[in-house]
Coordinates of C-alpha atoms and ligand atoms in Angstrom, one line a residue:
M1 CA -0.3 0.3 -0.1
D2 CA 1.0 3.5 -0.8
V3 CA 1.2 6.9 1.1
T4 CA -1.9 7.7 0.1
T5 CA -3.6 4.2 0.4
E6 CA -3.1 4.9 3.6
L7 CA -4.0 8.0 5.1
Y8 CA -6.6 8.3 2.6
P9 CA -7.7 4.4 2.7
R10 CA -11.1 3.4 0.9
E11 CA -13.1 2.1 3.5
R12 CA -13.6 5.8 4.4
V13 CA -16.3 6.8 2.5
G14 CA -18.1 3.3 4.3
L15 CA -17.4 5.0 7.5
I16 CA -18.5 7.4 7.2
R17 CA -22.3 6.1 5.3
D18 CA -22.7 4.4 8.6
A19 CA -21.7 7.7 10.7
V20 CA -24.4 9.4 8.4
A21 CA -26.7 6.5 9.5
A22 CA -26.2 6.4 13.1
A23 CA -26.8 10.4 12.8
D24 CA -30.1 9.4 12.0
L25 CA -29.4 11.4 8.6
D26 CA -30.5 10.6 4.6
A27 CA -26.9 11.6 3.2
V28 CA -24.9 14.3 3.8
L29 CA -22.5 17.1 1.5
L30 CA -19.2 17.3 1.2
T31 CA -17.9 20.3 -0.5
P32 CA -14.0 20.8 -1.0
G33 CA -12.8 21.3 2.4
P34 CA -11.7 19.7 5.2
D35 CA -14.0 17.2 5.4
L36 CA -13.9 15.4 1.2
R37 CA -10.6 15.5 1.4
Y38 CA -10.8 13.4 4.5
A39 CA -13.9 11.5 3.3
T40 CA -11.3 10.3 -0.4
G41 CA -8.1 12.2 -0.4
Y42 CA -9.3 15.1 -3.1
D43 CA -7.6 18.3 -2.3
A44 CA -10.1 20.1 -4.8
H45 CA -10.0 23.7 -5.4
Q46 CA -13.2 25.9 -3.3
L47 CA -14.8 27.0 -7.0
E48 CA -17.5 28.8 -7.9
R49 CA -18.7 25.6 -9.9
L50 CA -20.5 22.9 -7.6
T51 CA -17.8 19.6 -6.7
C52 CA -19.3 18.1 -4.2
L53 CA -19.2 14.3 -2.7
A54 CA -22.5 13.9 -2.3
V55 CA -23.0 10.9 0.8
P56 CA -25.6 8.7 1.2
A57 CA -27.2 6.4 4.1
A58 CA -28.7 4.0 1.2
G59 CA -27.9 4.2 -1.6
E60 CA -24.5 4.2 -3.5
P61 CA -22.2 8.0 -2.7
F62 CA -21.9 9.7 -5.4
L63 CA -19.0 12.6 -6.9
V64 CA -20.7 15.3 -8.7
V65 CA -17.7 17.5 -10.3
P66 CA -17.6 19.9 -13.0
R67 CA -16.7 19.2 -16.1
L68 CA -14.0 21.2 -16.5
E69 CA -11.9 19.8 -13.2
L70 CA -12.4 15.6 -14.1
P71 CA -9.4 14.7 -14.7
A72 CA -8.2 15.8 -11.7
A73 CA -11.0 14.2 -10.0
Q74 CA -9.7 11.2 -11.1
A75 CA -5.7 11.8 -10.9
S76 CA -7.1 12.4 -7.0
P77 CA -6.6 8.9 -4.4
A78 CA -10.8 9.4 -5.2
G79 CA -10.0 8.8 -8.7
A80 CA -9.0 4.9 -7.4
L81 CA -11.7 4.8 -4.5
D82 CA -15.2 2.8 -5.4
L83 CA -17.1 6.2 -6.5
E84 CA -19.4 7.3 -9.3
L85 CA -17.9 10.3 -10.7
V86 CA -20.4 12.7 -11.9
A87 CA -19.2 15.5 -14.4
W88 CA -21.2 18.7 -15.1
D89 CA -21.9 20.4 -18.1
E90 CA -22.2 24.6 -18.3
T91 CA -25.1 24.8 -19.3
D92 CA -26.2 21.6 -15.9
D93 CA -27.7 22.3 -12.6
P94 CA -25.2 20.6 -10.9
Y95 CA -27.6 21.0 -7.7
A96 CA -31.2 19.2 -9.8
L97 CA -28.0 16.6 -10.7
V98 CA -26.7 15.7 -6.8
A99 CA -31.6 16.7 -5.4
A100 CA -31.7 13.1 -9.0
R101 CA -29.7 11.3 -7.3
L102 CA -30.7 11.6 -4.1
P103 CA -32.8 9.2 -2.4
A104 CA -36.3 10.8 -3.0
R105 CA -37.1 13.5 -0.5
P106 CA -34.8 13.9 2.3
A107 CA -36.1 15.4 5.4
R108 CA -32.2 15.8 7.3
V109 CA -28.5 16.1 5.2
G110 CA -25.4 17.2 6.4
V111 CA -23.7 19.8 4.5
A112 CA -20.2 20.6 5.1
D113 CA -19.7 23.2 7.5
R114 CA -16.7 24.4 5.1
M115 CA -19.4 25.0 2.9
W116 CA -19.9 28.4 0.9
A117 CA -23.5 30.4 2.4
V118 CA -24.2 30.7 -1.6
M119 CA -24.1 26.7 -1.9
A120 CA -25.7 25.6 1.2
L121 CA -28.6 27.8 -0.4
R122 CA -28.7 26.8 -3.7
F123 CA -28.6 23.2 -2.1
R124 CA -32.4 24.0 0.4
A125 CA -33.7 25.4 -2.9
A126 CA -33.2 21.8 -5.1
L127 CA -33.9 20.2 -1.3
P128 CA -37.4 22.2 -0.3
G129 CA -38.4 18.9 1.9
A130 CA -34.6 19.1 3.7
E131 CA -33.1 19.6 7.3
Q132 CA -29.7 20.9 7.0
V133 CA -27.0 20.2 9.7
A134 CA -23.9 20.5 10.4
A135 CA -22.0 17.5 8.3
G136 CA -18.9 18.1 11.0
A137 CA -21.3 16.5 13.6
V138 CA -21.7 13.4 12.2
L139 CA -18.0 13.5 11.0
R140 CA -16.0 14.3 14.5
T141 CA -16.7 10.9 15.7
L142 CA -14.0 10.2 13.2
R143 CA -11.9 12.4 12.6
M144 CA -10.6 13.1 15.6
R145 CA -9.5 9.2 16.5
K146 CA -6.6 10.0 13.5
S147 CA -5.4 6.1 12.0
P148 CA -1.9 5.4 12.2
A149 CA -1.3 7.4 8.5
E150 CA -2.7 10.3 9.9
L151 CA 0.0 10.0 13.1
D152 CA 2.7 9.4 11.3
A153 CA 2.2 12.5 8.9
L154 CA 1.5 14.9 11.8
R155 CA 4.8 13.2 13.2
E156 CA 6.9 14.3 9.6
A157 CA 4.7 17.8 10.5
G158 CA 6.1 18.5 13.3
A159 CA 9.7 17.0 12.0
A160 CA 8.9 20.3 9.4
I161 CA 8.4 23.1 11.9
D162 CA 11.1 21.0 14.6
R163 CA 13.7 22.0 11.1
V164 CA 12.1 25.2 11.0
H165 CA 12.6 26.6 14.3
R166 CA 15.8 24.8 14.5
R167 CA 16.5 27.8 12.2
V168 CA 15.2 30.6 13.2
P169 CA 18.1 31.4 16.1
G170 CA 20.0 32.1 12.5
L171 CA 17.8 34.4 11.2
L172 CA 16.7 36.8 14.8
K173 CA 18.4 39.9 14.7
A174 CA 18.4 43.3 16.3
G175 CA 17.8 45.2 13.7
R176 CA 15.6 43.0 11.5
T177 CA 11.9 43.2 12.0
E178 CA 8.6 41.5 12.6
R179 CA 7.7 41.5 8.8
E180 CA 11.8 40.5 8.4
V181 CA 12.3 37.8 9.7
G182 CA 8.6 36.6 8.8
R183 CA 9.7 35.9 5.5
D184 CA 13.1 34.8 5.9
V185 CA 11.0 32.0 8.5
H186 CA 7.7 31.9 6.2
D187 CA 9.7 30.1 3.1
A188 CA 11.9 28.0 5.7
I189 CA 8.8 27.1 6.4
L190 CA 8.7 25.7 2.4
E191 CA 11.4 24.7 2.3
E192 CA 11.8 22.2 5.7
G193 CA 8.6 20.1 3.4
H194 CA 5.5 21.9 4.4
A195 CA 2.9 22.7 1.1
A196 CA 2.1 25.4 2.3
V197 CA 2.6 28.1 5.1
D198 CA -0.1 28.8 7.3
F199 CA 0.3 31.6 9.9
V200 CA 3.9 32.9 10.4
I201 CA 4.1 34.9 14.0
V202 CA 7.2 37.1 14.9
G203 CA 6.1 38.4 18.0
S204 CA 8.8 40.7 19.6
G205 CA 8.1 42.9 22.8
P206 CA 5.0 43.6 23.1
N207 CA 3.8 42.2 20.3
G208 CA 4.8 38.8 22.1
A209 CA 1.8 39.5 24.6
N210 CA -1.0 39.9 21.9
P211 CA -1.2 35.9 21.4
H212 CA -1.7 36.4 17.8
A213 CA 0.5 39.5 16.8
E214 CA 0.4 40.1 13.2
L215 CA 3.2 40.1 11.2
S216 CA 4.8 44.2 11.7
D217 CA 7.5 46.4 10.9
R218 CA 8.3 46.9 14.8
V219 CA 12.9 46.6 15.1
I220 CA 13.8 43.6 17.1
A221 CA 16.2 45.3 20.2
E222 CA 18.3 44.1 21.8
G223 CA 17.3 41.9 25.2
E224 CA 13.8 41.7 23.2
P225 CA 12.1 38.6 24.4
V226 CA 10.5 37.5 20.7
V227 CA 7.7 34.8 20.4
V228 CA 8.0 31.8 17.2
D229 CA 4.5 30.3 16.4
I230 CA 4.0 28.9 12.7
G231 CA 2.6 26.2 11.3
G232 CA 2.2 25.1 7.7
T233 CA 0.0 21.8 5.5
M234 CA 2.0 19.1 4.0
P235 CA 1.8 17.5 0.8
S236 CA -0.5 15.2 3.5
G237 CA -3.4 17.7 4.1
Y238 CA -1.8 17.2 8.0
C239 CA -0.2 20.3 9.9
S240 CA 2.3 21.5 11.9
D241 CA 2.1 23.9 14.9
S242 CA 4.5 24.4 17.7
T243 CA 5.8 27.6 19.7
R244 CA 9.4 28.7 20.8
N245 CA 10.7 31.7 23.1
Y246 CA 13.6 34.1 21.2
C247 CA 15.5 36.8 22.9
V248 CA 18.4 38.2 21.5
G249 CA 21.2 39.3 24.8
E250 CA 19.2 38.6 28.0
P251 CA 15.9 38.4 28.8
P252 CA 14.5 41.0 31.7
A253 CA 14.3 39.5 35.2
E254 CA 10.6 39.2 35.2
Y255 CA 10.3 37.1 31.8
R256 CA 12.4 35.2 33.0
A257 CA 10.5 34.5 36.5
Y258 CA 7.2 33.8 34.7
F259 CA 8.8 31.4 31.8
D260 CA 9.9 29.3 34.3
V261 CA 6.5 28.4 35.1
L262 CA 5.4 28.4 31.8
R263 CA 7.5 25.2 31.0
E264 CA 6.2 23.6 34.3
A265 CA 2.7 24.2 33.4
Q266 CA 3.1 23.1 29.6
R267 CA 4.7 19.9 31.3
V268 CA 2.6 19.4 33.5
S269 CA -0.8 19.3 30.8
C270 CA 0.8 17.2 28.6
E271 CA 2.0 15.6 31.7
A272 CA -1.9 14.6 32.6
V273 CA -2.6 13.3 29.0
R274 CA -3.8 10.0 28.6
P275 CA -7.0 8.5 27.6
G276 CA -10.0 9.1 29.7
V277 CA -9.1 11.6 31.1
T278 CA -11.1 14.4 30.2
P279 CA -9.8 18.1 28.1
E280 CA -10.6 20.8 31.1
A281 CA -8.4 18.4 33.4
V282 CA -5.6 18.9 31.0
D283 CA -6.0 22.4 30.9
A284 CA -7.0 23.3 34.4
A285 CA -3.2 21.1 34.9
G286 CA -0.9 24.0 33.7
R287 CA -3.8 27.1 34.5
D288 CA -3.0 26.0 38.3
V289 CA -0.1 25.3 37.9
I290 CA 0.3 28.9 35.9
A291 CA -2.7 30.1 38.5
A292 CA -0.4 29.4 42.1
A293 CA 2.4 31.2 40.7
G294 CA -0.1 34.5 40.9
Y295 CA 1.0 34.5 36.3
G296 CA -3.4 33.4 36.2
E297 CA -4.8 36.8 35.2
Y298 CA -2.4 36.3 32.8
F299 CA -2.9 33.1 30.9
V300 CA -5.7 34.7 28.8
H301 CA -7.0 31.0 26.2
R302 CA -7.9 27.7 26.3
T303 CA -4.9 25.7 26.3
G304 CA -5.7 24.3 22.7
H305 CA -6.8 22.9 19.8
G306 CA -7.5 19.7 18.5
I307 CA -4.8 19.6 14.7
G308 CA -4.9 17.0 11.9
L309 CA -6.6 18.7 8.4
E310 CA -7.4 22.2 9.4
S311 CA -4.9 23.9 11.9
H312 CA -7.9 24.6 14.4
E313 CA -10.6 21.0 14.8
E314 CA -11.6 19.4 17.5
P315 CA -11.3 18.3 20.2
Y316 CA -10.6 21.3 22.5
I317 CA -8.7 21.6 24.7
V318 CA -10.6 24.6 27.4
A319 CA -12.8 25.0 30.9
G320 CA -16.1 23.4 29.9
N321 CA -14.9 19.8 27.3
T322 CA -15.8 16.5 29.3
E323 CA -15.8 14.1 26.4
P324 CA -12.7 11.3 27.8
L325 CA -9.9 11.5 25.2
E326 CA -9.2 8.8 23.8
E327 CA -6.1 7.1 22.3
G328 CA -5.7 8.3 18.5
M329 CA -6.9 12.3 18.9
A330 CA -4.1 14.6 18.4
F331 CA -4.4 18.5 19.9
S332 CA -1.6 21.5 21.0
V333 CA -1.1 21.9 24.7
E334 CA -0.7 25.5 24.1
P335 CA -0.4 27.5 27.7
G336 CA 0.4 31.7 27.6
I337 CA 1.9 34.1 30.3
Y338 CA 1.7 37.7 28.5
P339 CA 1.2 40.4 31.1
G340 CA 2.2 42.9 28.0
A341 CA 6.0 44.6 28.1
H342 CA 6.3 41.5 26.9
G343 CA 4.8 37.6 27.3
A344 CA 5.4 33.9 26.2
R345 CA 4.0 30.6 25.1
I346 CA 5.6 27.4 24.8
E347 CA 3.5 24.8 22.1
D348 CA 3.4 21.6 21.6
I349 CA 1.8 19.2 19.2
V350 CA 0.7 16.0 21.1
L351 CA -0.8 12.3 20.6
C352 CA -3.2 10.4 23.2
T353 CA -1.0 6.9 23.6
A354 CA -3.1 4.1 24.3
D355 CA -1.5 4.5 27.8
G356 CA 0.0 8.4 27.8
V357 CA 0.8 11.2 25.2
E358 CA 3.9 11.0 22.7
S359 CA 5.1 15.1 21.7
V360 CA 5.9 15.6 18.3
N361 CA 7.8 18.6 19.0
R362 CA 11.8 17.9 19.9
T363 CA 12.4 21.4 20.1
P364 CA 14.1 21.9 23.7
H365 CA 11.9 24.3 25.7
D366 CA 13.9 26.2 26.6
L367 CA 14.3 30.7 26.6
V368 CA 16.7 30.2 23.2
I369 CA 19.4 33.4 23.6
I370 CA 21.0 34.2 20.5
G371 CA 24.0 36.5 20.2
Ligands
ZN401 ZN1 -4.3 30.5 18.2
ZN402 ZN1 0.5 27.7 17.4
ZN403 ZN1 -2.0 25.8 18.5

């Protein structure tokens, strides 16, 4: 079996059909995006022309594609599945085509979470009696529990972003702007094997206290901590995401004090991960460490998010999420402390294993002092 078949196995559409039936839906309709790729391996373009995988609870699944896209669909892993490809021509109504092939008068259909609203509305018109629900609720159980091949893809993504972090000390210099460093990091993400760059955060000084800082023209100064949070998508479709902290020269003493607390909090949250533990317990484990040290008010976000074909997906590691972790789940553990003049975050992608946890990111958590 080649890598693609392992990542996108033939039986997956059948598993989705079982989930559709179990959820008491008549069908799911998956337009280009992570759900379609998960189902078939087809990384289709989002176009105004409809591409849609229909998976009825009873009956055969089929993939409707614009005639112009048929060669791409056939060449993709979807072409090797037991899946009828239905090409439509420029003057056809592809929504009517889908409706005509579905079992008569469906009562409830799932539409892909990322389906464009214009398409959902066209389906509403083509399937007048059908209540529309989010297909993500049907696919989430499958997508959250990664297969061995998916876990390998995440390990590969983790190793690639680790190689980028190892290059960051050579790119960060006092006097350079965040944007200049960010451009080099962007190139490094591609050079180290990603197919696309998803985000590059280079947060220096006060910008490091903004968890979602945009690259700016701020000049990085000696003695300023810098938060570098980067991620991309691998050719496999699977994503990387890792945060490390750097400083050109020596950081302020108060930074050292909370950075050590953060390291401990991140370690404690990771150690809490194992099957049966709730995401909120993983969140609380590290949050308690930060709160006990007096920095609780500066940890302003959840501990983490799931990752796979999307860089943010379920499960979310947050207070209130009591759905126990299971073997095969993959998510970030990324506590942060953001007092204002500077900030820090440490982020690894971890896998919940049969009896504990494995981190796909292996670079040291220490503050990296440059120069
Ligand atoms: Zn984020
Ligand atoms: Zn991140
Ligand atoms: Zn993240």
